[in-house]
Coordinates of C-alpha atoms in Angstrom, one line a residue:
X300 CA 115.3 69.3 114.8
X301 CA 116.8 72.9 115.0
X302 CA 117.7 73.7 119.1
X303 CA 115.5 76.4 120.2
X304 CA 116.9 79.2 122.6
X305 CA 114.1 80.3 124.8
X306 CA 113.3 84.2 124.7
X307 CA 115.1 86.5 127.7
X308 CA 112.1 88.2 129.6
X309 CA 113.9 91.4 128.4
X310 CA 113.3 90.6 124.7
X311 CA 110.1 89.1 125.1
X312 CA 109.0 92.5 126.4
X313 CA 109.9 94.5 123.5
X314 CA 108.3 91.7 121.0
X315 CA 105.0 92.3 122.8
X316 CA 105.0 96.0 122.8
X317 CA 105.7 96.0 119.4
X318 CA 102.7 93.6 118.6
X319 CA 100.4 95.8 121.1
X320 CA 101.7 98.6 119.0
X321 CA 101.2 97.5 115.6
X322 CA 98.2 95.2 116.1
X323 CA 96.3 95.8 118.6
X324 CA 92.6 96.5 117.8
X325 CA 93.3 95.8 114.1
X326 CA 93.1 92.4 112.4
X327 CA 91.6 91.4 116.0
X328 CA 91.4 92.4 119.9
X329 CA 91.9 88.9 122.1
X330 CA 94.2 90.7 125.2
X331 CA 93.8 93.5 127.5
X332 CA 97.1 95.1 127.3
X333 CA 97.9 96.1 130.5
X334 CA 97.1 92.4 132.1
X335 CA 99.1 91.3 129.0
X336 CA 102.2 93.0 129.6
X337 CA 102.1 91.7 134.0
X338 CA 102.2 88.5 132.4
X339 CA 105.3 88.3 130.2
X340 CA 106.7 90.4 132.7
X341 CA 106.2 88.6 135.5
X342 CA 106.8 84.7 132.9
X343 CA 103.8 83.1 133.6
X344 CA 102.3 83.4 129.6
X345 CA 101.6 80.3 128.3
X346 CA 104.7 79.9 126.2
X347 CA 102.9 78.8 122.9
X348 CA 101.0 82.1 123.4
X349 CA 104.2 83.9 124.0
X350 CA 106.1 82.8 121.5
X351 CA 102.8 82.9 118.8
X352 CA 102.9 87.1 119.7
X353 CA 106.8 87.3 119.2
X354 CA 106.7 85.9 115.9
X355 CA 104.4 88.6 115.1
X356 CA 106.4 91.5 116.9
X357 CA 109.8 90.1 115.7
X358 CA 108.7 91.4 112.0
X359 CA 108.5 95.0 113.5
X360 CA 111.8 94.9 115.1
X361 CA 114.8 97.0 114.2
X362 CA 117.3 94.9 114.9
X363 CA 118.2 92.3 112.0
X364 CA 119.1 89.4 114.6
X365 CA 115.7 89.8 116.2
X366 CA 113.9 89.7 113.1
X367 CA 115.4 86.4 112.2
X368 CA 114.0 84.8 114.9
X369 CA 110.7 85.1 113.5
X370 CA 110.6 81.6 111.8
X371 CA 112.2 80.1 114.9
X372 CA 109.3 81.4 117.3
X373 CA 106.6 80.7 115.4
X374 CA 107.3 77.1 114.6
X375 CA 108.3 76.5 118.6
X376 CA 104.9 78.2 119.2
X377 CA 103.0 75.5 116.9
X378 CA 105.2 72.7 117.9
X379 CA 103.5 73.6 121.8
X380 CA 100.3 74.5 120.7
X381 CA 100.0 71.0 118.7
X382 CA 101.5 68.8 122.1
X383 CA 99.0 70.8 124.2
X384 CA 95.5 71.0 121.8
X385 CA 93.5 68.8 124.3
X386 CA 93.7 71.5 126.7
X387 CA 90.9 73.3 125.7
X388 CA 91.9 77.0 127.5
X389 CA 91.0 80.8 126.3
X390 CA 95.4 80.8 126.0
X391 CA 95.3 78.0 123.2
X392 CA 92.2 79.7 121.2
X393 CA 93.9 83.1 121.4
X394 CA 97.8 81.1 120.3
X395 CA 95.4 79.4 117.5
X396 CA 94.1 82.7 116.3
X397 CA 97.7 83.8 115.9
X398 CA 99.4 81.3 114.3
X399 CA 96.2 81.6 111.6
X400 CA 97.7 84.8 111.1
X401 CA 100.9 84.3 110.5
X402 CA 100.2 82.0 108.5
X403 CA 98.0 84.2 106.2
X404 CA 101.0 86.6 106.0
X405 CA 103.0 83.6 104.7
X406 CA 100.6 82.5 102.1
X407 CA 100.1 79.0 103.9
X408 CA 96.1 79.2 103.1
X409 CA 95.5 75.5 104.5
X410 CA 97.2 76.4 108.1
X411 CA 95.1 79.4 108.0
X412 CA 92.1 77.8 107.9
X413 CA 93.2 74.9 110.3
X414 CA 94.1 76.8 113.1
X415 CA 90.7 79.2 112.7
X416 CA 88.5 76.2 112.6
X417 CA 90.6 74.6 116.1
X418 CA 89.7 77.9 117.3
X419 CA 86.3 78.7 116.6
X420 CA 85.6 74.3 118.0
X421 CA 87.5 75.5 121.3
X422 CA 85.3 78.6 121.5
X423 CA 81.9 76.8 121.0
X424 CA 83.0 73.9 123.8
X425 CA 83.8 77.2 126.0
X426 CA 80.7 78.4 125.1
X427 CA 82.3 81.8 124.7
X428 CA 79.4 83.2 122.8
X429 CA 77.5 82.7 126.2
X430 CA 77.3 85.5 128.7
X431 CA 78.5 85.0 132.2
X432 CA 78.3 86.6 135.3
X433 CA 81.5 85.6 136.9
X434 CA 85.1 86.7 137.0
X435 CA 86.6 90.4 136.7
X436 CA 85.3 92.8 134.0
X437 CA 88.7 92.0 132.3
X438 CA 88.3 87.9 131.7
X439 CA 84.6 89.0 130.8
X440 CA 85.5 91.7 127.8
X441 CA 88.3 89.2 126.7
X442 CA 85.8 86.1 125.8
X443 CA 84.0 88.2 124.6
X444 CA 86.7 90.2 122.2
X445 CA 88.0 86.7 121.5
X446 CA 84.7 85.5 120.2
X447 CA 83.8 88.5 118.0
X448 CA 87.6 88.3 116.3
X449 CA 86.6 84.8 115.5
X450 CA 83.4 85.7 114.1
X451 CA 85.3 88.3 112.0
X452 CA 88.3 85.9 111.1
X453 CA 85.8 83.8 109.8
X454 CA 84.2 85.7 107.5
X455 CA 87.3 86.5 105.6
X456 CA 88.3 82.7 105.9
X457 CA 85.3 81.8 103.6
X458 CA 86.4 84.8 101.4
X459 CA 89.8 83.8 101.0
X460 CA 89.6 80.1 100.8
X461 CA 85.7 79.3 100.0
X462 CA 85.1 77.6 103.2
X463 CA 81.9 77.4 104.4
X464 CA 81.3 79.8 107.4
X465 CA 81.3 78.1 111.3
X466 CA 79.5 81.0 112.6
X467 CA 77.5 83.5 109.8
X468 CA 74.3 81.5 110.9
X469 CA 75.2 81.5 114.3
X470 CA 72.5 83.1 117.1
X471 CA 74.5 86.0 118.6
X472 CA 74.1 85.6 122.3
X473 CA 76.7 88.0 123.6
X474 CA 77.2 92.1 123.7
X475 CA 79.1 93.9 121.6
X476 CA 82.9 94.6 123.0
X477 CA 82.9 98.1 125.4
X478 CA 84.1 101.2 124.8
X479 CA 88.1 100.8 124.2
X480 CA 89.7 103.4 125.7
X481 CA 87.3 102.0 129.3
X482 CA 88.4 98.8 128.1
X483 CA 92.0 99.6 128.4
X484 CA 91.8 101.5 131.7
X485 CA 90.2 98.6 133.7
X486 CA 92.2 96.6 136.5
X487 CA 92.7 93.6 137.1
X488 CA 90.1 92.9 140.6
X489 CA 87.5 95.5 138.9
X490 CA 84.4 93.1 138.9
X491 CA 81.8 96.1 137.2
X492 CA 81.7 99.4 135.4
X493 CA 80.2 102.1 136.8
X494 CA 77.6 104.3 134.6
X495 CA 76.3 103.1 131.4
X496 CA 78.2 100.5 129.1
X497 CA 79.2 102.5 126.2
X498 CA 80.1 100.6 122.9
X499 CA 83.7 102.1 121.5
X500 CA 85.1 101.8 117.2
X501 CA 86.1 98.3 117.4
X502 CA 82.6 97.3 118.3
X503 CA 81.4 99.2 115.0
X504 CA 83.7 96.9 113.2
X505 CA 81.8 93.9 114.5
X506 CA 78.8 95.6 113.2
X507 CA 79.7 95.8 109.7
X508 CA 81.0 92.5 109.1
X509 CA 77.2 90.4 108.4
X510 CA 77.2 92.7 105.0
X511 CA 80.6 91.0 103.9
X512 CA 78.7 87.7 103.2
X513 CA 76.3 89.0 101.3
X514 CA 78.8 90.8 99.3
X515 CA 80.8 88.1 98.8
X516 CA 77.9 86.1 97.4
X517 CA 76.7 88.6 94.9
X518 CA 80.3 88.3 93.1
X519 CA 80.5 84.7 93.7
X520 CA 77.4 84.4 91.5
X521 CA 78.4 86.7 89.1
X522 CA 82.1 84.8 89.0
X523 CA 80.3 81.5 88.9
X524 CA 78.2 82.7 85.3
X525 CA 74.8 84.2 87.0
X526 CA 74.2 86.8 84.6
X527 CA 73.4 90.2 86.0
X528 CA 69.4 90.7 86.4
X529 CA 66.6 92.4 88.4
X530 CA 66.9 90.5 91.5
X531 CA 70.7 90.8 91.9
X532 CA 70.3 94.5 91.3
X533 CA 67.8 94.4 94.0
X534 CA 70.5 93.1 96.2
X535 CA 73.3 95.9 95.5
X536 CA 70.7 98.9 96.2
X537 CA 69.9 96.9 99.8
X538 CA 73.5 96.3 100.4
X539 CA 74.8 100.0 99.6
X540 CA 71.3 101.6 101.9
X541 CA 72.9 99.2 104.6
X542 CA 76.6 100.2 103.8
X543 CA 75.5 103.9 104.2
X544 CA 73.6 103.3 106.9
X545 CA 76.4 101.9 109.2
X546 CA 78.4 105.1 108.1
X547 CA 76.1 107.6 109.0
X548 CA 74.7 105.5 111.8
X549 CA 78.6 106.0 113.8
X550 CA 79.2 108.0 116.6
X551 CA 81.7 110.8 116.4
X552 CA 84.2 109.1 117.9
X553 CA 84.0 106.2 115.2
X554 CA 83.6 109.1 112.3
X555 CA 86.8 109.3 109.8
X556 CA 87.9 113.2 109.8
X557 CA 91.1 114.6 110.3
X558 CA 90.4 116.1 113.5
X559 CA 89.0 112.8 115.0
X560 CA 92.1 110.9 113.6
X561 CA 94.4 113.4 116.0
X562 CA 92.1 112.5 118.9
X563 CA 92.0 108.7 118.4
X564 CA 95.5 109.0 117.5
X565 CA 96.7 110.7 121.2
X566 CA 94.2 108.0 122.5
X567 CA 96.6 105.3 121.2
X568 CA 93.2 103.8 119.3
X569 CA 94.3 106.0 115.6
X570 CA 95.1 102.2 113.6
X571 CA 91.9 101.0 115.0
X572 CA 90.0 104.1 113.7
X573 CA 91.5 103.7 110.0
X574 CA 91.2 99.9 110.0
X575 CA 87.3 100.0 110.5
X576 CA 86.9 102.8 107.6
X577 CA 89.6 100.9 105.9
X578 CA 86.8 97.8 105.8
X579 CA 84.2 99.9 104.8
X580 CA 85.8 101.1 101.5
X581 CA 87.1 97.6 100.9
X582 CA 83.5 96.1 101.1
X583 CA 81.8 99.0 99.2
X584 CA 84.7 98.4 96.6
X585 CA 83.8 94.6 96.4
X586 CA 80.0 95.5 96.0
X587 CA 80.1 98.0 92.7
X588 CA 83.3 96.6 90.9
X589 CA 80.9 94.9 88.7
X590 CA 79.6 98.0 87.6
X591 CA 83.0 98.9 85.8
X592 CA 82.1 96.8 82.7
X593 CA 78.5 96.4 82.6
X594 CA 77.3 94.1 79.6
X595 CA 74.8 96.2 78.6
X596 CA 74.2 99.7 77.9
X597 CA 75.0 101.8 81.0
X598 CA 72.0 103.0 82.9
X599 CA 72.1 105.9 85.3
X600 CA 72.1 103.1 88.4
X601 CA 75.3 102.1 86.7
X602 CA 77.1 105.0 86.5
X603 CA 76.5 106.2 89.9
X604 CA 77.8 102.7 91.0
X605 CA 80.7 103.1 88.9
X606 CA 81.5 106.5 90.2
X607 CA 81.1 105.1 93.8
X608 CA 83.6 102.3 93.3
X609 CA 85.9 104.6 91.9
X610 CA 85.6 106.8 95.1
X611 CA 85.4 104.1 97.5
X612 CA 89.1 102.7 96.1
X613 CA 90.7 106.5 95.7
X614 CA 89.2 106.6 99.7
X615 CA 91.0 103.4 100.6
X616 CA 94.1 104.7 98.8
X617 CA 93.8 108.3 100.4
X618 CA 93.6 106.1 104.2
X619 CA 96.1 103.5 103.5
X620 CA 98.7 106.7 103.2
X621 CA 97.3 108.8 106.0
X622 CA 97.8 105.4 108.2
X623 CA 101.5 105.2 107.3
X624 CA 101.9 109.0 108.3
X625 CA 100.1 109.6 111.6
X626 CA 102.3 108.1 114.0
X627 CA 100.8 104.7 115.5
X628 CA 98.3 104.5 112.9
X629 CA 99.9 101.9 111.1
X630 CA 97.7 99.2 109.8
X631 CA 100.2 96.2 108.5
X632 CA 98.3 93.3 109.1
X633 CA 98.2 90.4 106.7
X634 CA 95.1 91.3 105.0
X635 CA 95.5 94.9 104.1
X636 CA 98.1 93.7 101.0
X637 CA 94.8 92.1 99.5
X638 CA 92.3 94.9 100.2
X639 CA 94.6 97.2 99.0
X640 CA 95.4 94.9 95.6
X641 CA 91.4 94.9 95.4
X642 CA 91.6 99.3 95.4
X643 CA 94.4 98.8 92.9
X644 CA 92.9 97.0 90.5
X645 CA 89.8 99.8 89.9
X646 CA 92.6 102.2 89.9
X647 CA 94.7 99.9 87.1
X648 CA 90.9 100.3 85.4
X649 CA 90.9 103.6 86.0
X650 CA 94.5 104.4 84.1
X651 CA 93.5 102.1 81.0
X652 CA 89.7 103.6 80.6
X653 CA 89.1 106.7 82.5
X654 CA 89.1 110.0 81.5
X655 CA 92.2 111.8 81.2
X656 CA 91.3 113.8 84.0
X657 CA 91.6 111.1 86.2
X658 CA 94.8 110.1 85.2
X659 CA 97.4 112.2 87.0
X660 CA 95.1 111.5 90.9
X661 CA 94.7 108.2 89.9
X662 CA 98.8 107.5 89.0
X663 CA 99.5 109.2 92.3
X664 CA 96.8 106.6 94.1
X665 CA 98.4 103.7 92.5
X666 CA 102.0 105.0 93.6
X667 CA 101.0 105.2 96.8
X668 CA 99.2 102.0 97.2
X669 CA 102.8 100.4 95.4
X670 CA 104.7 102.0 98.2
X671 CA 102.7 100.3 100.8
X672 CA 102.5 96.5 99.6
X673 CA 106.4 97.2 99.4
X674 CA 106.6 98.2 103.3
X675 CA 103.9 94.9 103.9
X676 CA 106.1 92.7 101.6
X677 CA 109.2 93.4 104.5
X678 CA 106.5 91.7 107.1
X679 CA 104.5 89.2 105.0
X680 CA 106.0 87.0 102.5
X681 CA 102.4 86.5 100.7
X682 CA 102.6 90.4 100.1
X683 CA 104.9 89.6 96.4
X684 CA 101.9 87.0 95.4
X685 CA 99.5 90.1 96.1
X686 CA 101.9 92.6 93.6
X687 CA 101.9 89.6 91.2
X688 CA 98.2 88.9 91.4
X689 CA 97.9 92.7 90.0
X690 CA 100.3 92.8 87.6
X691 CA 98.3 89.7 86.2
X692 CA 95.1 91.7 86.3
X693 CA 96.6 94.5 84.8
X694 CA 98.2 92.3 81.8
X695 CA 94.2 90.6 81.3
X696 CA 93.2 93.7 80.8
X697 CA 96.0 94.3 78.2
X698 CA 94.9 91.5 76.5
X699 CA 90.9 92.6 75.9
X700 CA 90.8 94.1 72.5
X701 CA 89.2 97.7 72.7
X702 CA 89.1 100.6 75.4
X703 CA 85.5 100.0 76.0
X704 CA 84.9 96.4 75.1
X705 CA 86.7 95.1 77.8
X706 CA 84.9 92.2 80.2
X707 CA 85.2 91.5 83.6
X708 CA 85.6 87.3 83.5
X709 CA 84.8 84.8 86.3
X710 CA 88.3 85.1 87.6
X711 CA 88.8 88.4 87.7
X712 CA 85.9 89.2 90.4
X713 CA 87.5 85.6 91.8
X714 CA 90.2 87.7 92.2
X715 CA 88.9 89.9 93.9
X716 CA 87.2 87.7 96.6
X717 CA 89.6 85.0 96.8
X718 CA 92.9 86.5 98.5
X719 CA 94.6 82.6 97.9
X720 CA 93.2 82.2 94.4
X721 CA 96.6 80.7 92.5
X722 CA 97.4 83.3 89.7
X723 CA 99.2 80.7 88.0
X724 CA 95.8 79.0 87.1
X725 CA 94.6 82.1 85.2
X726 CA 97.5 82.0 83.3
X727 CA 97.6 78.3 82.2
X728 CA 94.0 79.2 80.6
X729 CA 95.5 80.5 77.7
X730 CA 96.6 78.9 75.2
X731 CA 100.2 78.1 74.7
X732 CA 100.2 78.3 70.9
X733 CA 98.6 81.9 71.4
X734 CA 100.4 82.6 74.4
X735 CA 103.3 84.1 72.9
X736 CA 101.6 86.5 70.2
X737 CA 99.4 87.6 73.3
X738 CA 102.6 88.6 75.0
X739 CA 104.1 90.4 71.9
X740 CA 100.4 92.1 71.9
X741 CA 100.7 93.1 75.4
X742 CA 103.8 94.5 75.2
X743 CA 103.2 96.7 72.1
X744 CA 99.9 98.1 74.0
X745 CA 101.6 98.4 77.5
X746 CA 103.9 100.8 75.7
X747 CA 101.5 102.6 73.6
X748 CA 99.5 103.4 76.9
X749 CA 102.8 104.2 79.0
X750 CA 103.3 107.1 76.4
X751 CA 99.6 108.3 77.1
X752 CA 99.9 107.8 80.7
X753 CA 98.0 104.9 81.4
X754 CA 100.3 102.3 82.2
X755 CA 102.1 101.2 85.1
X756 CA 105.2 98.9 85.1
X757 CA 104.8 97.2 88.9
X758 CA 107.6 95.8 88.4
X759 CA 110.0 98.4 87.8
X760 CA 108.5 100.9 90.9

């Protein structure tokens, strides 16, 4: 057993800030940060929680040494967390939810879902999706935040690793989380809030979630065989009134425009803002990539989905860089690598079959995407798989015949639903013996398109 040299309160400090500053509000919202930061200051964190949040921050650090820790932290922080599971405490859900995390980042799918289920049983034994009446406005908003990232978590959970949901049929009992900015600003012996409870952008985020299932199901069906019919169609025009509807439905503060961005940004809630309309592209994305290769002759439903994909992934693109140049907007969680792999795949569509007028935006979209899963791969390890997972998509696409008579297959909408589907098995469907005339044909049509424009070489950016 490697000897593990606890963390000087010093160091722990700067570990936190940077995981307040980079996460907070983003892949979830389990701590107030004010009563967070008394505790590590004062040492009186439960050290598997402690050291679950350093692992995280340690990946944002400047300092090489620090970084290195990262492993160390995270493995001390399971080792107590695993000696201390009977104790069923808000502390151990929140150290749960964390090491789920990391271990997305680090491509350790069945640790993911482990850790989220041990969560989600502690949280209906605490019966934290019960109101209560006790305790300061600050242990209130937390169960409550803590409940609603689980319900989140576990909706990309099924997505990723086609689990069966814990909590999609669940009776919500519980509000939705305050307005953040009065969420932030409450102390610790405040026991009510004055004036009317206002709801702020992360509970909008809560709000959009339920429409990820249904989304998800429609390509499961489609990546399962169901052939595209009436009834399915049916589906997609409810799904993209509702999608709408939640964007039109958000109050300015939640709104995506540049001058709101500056004010959420100076409000230290700018990531937050991006992540939410970062969510809504991904989903509208999910919902019409279908539409890019429709077996039939294109009606005009199809084409307008089509075009709305299109925009939805050039949106994601066009947000994902905005986020990495407004100061504390990053968003470099885990899961953006596969949402933004799932905009760079219709943009890899785009380059091979769109019109050339497309081309020079769309090379510039897919740069900037590249650029980004190269910054996330210096965080998460599972970031490469993603890159890998799209040069594979890309190379499938090589291998169709025609411009035109290209086919979206099971796997490639399994692809796009599935962020731990193993690329490897996509590749062991081909046969050997025509394996390596498919590669010679790749490679001649990879270059033909490079000279028109159309191709990308990943692997060289």
């Amino acid at each position: 057993m490697c000897y593990f040299e606890p963390l000087q309160t010093g160091t722990a400090v700067e570990l936190v800030d940077h995981y307040l500053d980079k996460f907070f509000g983003r892949p979830h919202s389990i701590f107030h940060p004010v009563t967070l930061r008394s505790l590590v200051g004062n040492g009186t964190l439960n050290k598997a929680l402690l050291y679950a949040i350093c692992a995280i921050g340690c990946k944002f650090s400047g300092n090489p040494d620090t970084r290195r820790q990262g492993s160390g932290l995270a493995a001390e922080s399971k080792r107590l967390l695993q000696a201390d599971l009977l104790n069923i405490c808000l502390e151990n859900i929140q150290a749960c939810i964390l090491i789920a995390t990391l271990s997305v980042g680090h491509g350790d799918s069945a640790s993911e879902a482990l850790f989220f289920r041990i969560a989600t049983a502690m949280a209906e034994i605490m019966r934290l999706n019960s109101p209560v009446s006790g305790g300061s406005v600050i242990d209130r908003e937390i169960r409550r935040r803590v409940w609603w990232s689980l319900y989140m978590t576990d909706m990309w959970c099924i997505s990723g690793l086609g689990l069966h949901s814990q909590l999609k049929d669940v009776q919500v009992k519980i509000e939705l989380p305050i307005n953040d900015r009065t969420f932030m600003s409450l102390h610790s012996e405040q026991v009510a809030i004055i004036g009317p409870v206002e709801h702020g952008i992360w509970a909008h985020l809560t709000t959009l979630v339920p429409l990820f299932g249904p989304i998800h199901n429609i390509n499961r069906l489609i990546a399962n065989g169901e052939i595209h019919n009436i009834e399915l169609d049916q589906q997609v025009e409810q799904l993209a009134w509702s999608l709408e509807d939640w964007r039109q439905k958000l109050p300015i503060d939640a709104q995506m425009d540049q001058d709101n961005l500056r004010r959420q940004q100076k409000r230290g809630l700018g990531g937050l803002l991006i992540s939410i309309h970062l969510a809504y592209h991904h989903y509208s994305t999910l919902l019409y990539f279908r539409y890019l290769e429709v077996q039939r002759p294109p009606s005009l439903t199809d084409r307008t989905y089509i075009a709305r994909c299109k925009a939805h992934a050039s949106s994601f693109s066009s947000l994902l860089r905005q986020s990495r140049q407004f100061k504390g907007c990053d968003v470099v969680y885990p899961n953006v690598g596969h949402m933004t792999t799932v905009s760079s795949s219709v943009l890899v569509h785009t380059l091979l079959y769109g019109d050339l007028d497309e081309l020079e935006t769309v090379r510039q979209e897919l740069n900037a995407n590249f650029e980004a899963l190269i910054e996330l791969t210096q965080y998460w390890p599972t970031t490469s798989a993603m890159i890998e997972r799209l040069v594979v998509f890309q190379d499938m696409c090589l291998l169709s015949t025609e411009p035109g008579t290209h086919r979206l297959d099971g796997w490639m909408l399994r692809f796009l639903i599935e962020h731990s589907l193993d690329i490897e098995a996509k590749k062991m469907q081909v046969n050997p013996s025509i394996w390596n005339a498919d590669l010679e044909r790749m490679s001649s049509k990879a270059k033909e398109l490079a000279e028109q424009g159309r191709y990308l070489n990943f692997r060289s950016l």
